[in-house]
Amino acid sequence: MADQYRRADWLVDRLRDVLTFYYPTGIDEEKGGYIVQLDEETGEIYDAESKHLVATTRYVVNCCLGARFEDQQPWLDAAEHGVEFLREGHYDPETGGYDWLLEGAETVDRKRVCYGHAFVLLAYARAHEAGIDGAREGIEATYDLLMEHFWEPAHHLCQSEFDGDFAEASEYRGQNANMHTCEAMLAAHEATGEARYLDRAREIAHALTVDLAGEHDGRLWEHYTESWDHDMEYNREKPKDLFRPWGYQPGHHIEWAKLLAILDRDAEVEWAIDRAEELFEMAIEHGWDDEFGGFYYTFDRDGQPIVEDKYGWPVAEGIGAAAALSERTGDDAYLDWYDRFWEYAQTHLTAPGGNFYTKLTRANEPIDTDEGPAVEPGYHPIGACFEGLRSL
């Protein structure tokens, strides 16, 4: 039964299931962009107004990947629709930045967030691969903006956040934004062949997964001070925070394992695959729940779970990491984990509509998550299918 998870036709079917959960309901013909606040079981809209930058860009990525394996035109049209909204809705021509949150077509939060701009770069990279007009220029302009405002060359990393005018910077520095910037740089290199994007991806990956992780027994801490020292107190009182929880995240360890395997594929960096395997093992050792399956959200310095809730995205990243590591190492143990992750996802994470649940209890009961603007329009399960298809 497990062999089906490695078949191209099965992976394309799963990718289609997630795409069609959000389409065409998610296309906002009136105000532009997408509507991604859909009930995870029924697909009904519970918030038609919120337009988050991360959701817009991820929806574009999803459709561009869908166009590789499906009837192209509907997904290309949907991607072009999103790229247009990026330019007309989120983009601020005065600063060159992209607004964080809109209600309908009106900006309600214009802060400049590295995490969001990383996804803008990723969206333009996938759109360029799909042949969407102007996307190559979008890659270049977004890269330039990241380098001008967020890049800190002394640390080989990006700072996290500014106000809307790029006038005042937050003191906070974060792992997560840099992980996704690395992901976007890898995609920009794949889309263009330009070495500068690969060079940046390699710099970020080494700074975080080798240099900074080397100060913490190889583990990846999430939060840092302005001078890139580990900040062990940041959000200690918010262990369930969606973007910045306190503690180690096994999902990010295994997501970095995937990115380092891709870096090894693209650049053959001698340290990347060893670190990828170590991070994969850490995620399994400290994060996988042997009793109920799934990854705990966070664990502490002793390797014990802090938040036992199970999110869908770490399992999806585990699927991608296992596929990529199998391809890079030839070790069948990764295929065993690949099958195991998919089995868990099919049994517990897959909602009736075909999408992944965002969050489950430790015992795998779905948790209602419609508490704010959604940022996860099937991006992680589609990414899992995509990495399976190109690795296996």
CSV table of C-alpha atoms in Angstrom, one decimal, residues 239-240 245-246 248 250 286-300 303-312 314 344 358-365 367:
chain,number,residue,atom,x,y,z
A,239,PRO,CA,4.7,28.9,23.4
A,240,LYS,CA,1.8,28.5,20.8
A,245,PRO,CA,6.8,30.3,19.4
A,246,TRP,CA,9.3,29.8,22.2
A,248,TYR,CA,12.8,24.5,19.3
A,250,PRO,CA,11.1,20.1,15.0
A,286,HIS,CA,12.9,15.1,19.8
A,287,GLY,CA,9.8,15.9,17.7
A,288,TRP,CA,8.1,12.7,16.5
A,289,ASP,CA,5.4,11.3,18.7
A,290,ASP,CA,5.9,7.5,18.8
A,291,GLU,CA,2.5,6.9,20.4
A,292,PHE,CA,0.2,9.0,18.3
A,293,GLY,CA,2.3,10.0,15.4
A,294,GLY,CA,2.9,13.5,14.1
A,295,PHE,CA,5.4,16.1,15.2
A,296,TYR,CA,5.1,18.0,18.5
A,297,TYR,CA,5.0,21.8,17.8
A,298,THR,CA,8.0,22.6,20.0
A,299,PHE,CA,10.5,21.0,22.4
A,300,ASP,CA,12.7,22.4,25.1
A,303,GLY,CA,14.4,17.5,24.2
A,304,GLN,CA,11.0,17.3,25.9
A,305,PRO,CA,7.8,18.5,24.2
A,306,ILE,CA,6.5,21.9,25.2
A,307,VAL,CA,3.4,22.2,23.0
A,308,GLU,CA,2.1,18.8,22.0
A,309,ASP,CA,-0.4,20.0,19.3
A,310,LYS,CA,0.3,18.6,15.9
A,311,TYR,CA,0.4,20.9,12.9
A,312,GLY,CA,0.0,19.7,9.3
A,314,PRO,CA,5.8,19.8,9.7
A,344,TYR,CA,0.1,9.6,9.0
A,358,THR,CA,-3.9,23.1,10.0
A,359,LYS,CA,-3.7,21.7,13.6
A,360,LEU,CA,-4.6,18.6,15.6
A,361,THR,CA,-4.5,17.7,19.3
A,362,ARG,CA,-1.8,15.3,20.4
A,363,ALA,CA,-4.3,12.5,19.9
A,364,ASN,CA,-5.0,13.7,16.4
A,365,GLU,CA,-8.4,15.4,16.8
A,367,ILE,CA,-8.6,21.9,16.2
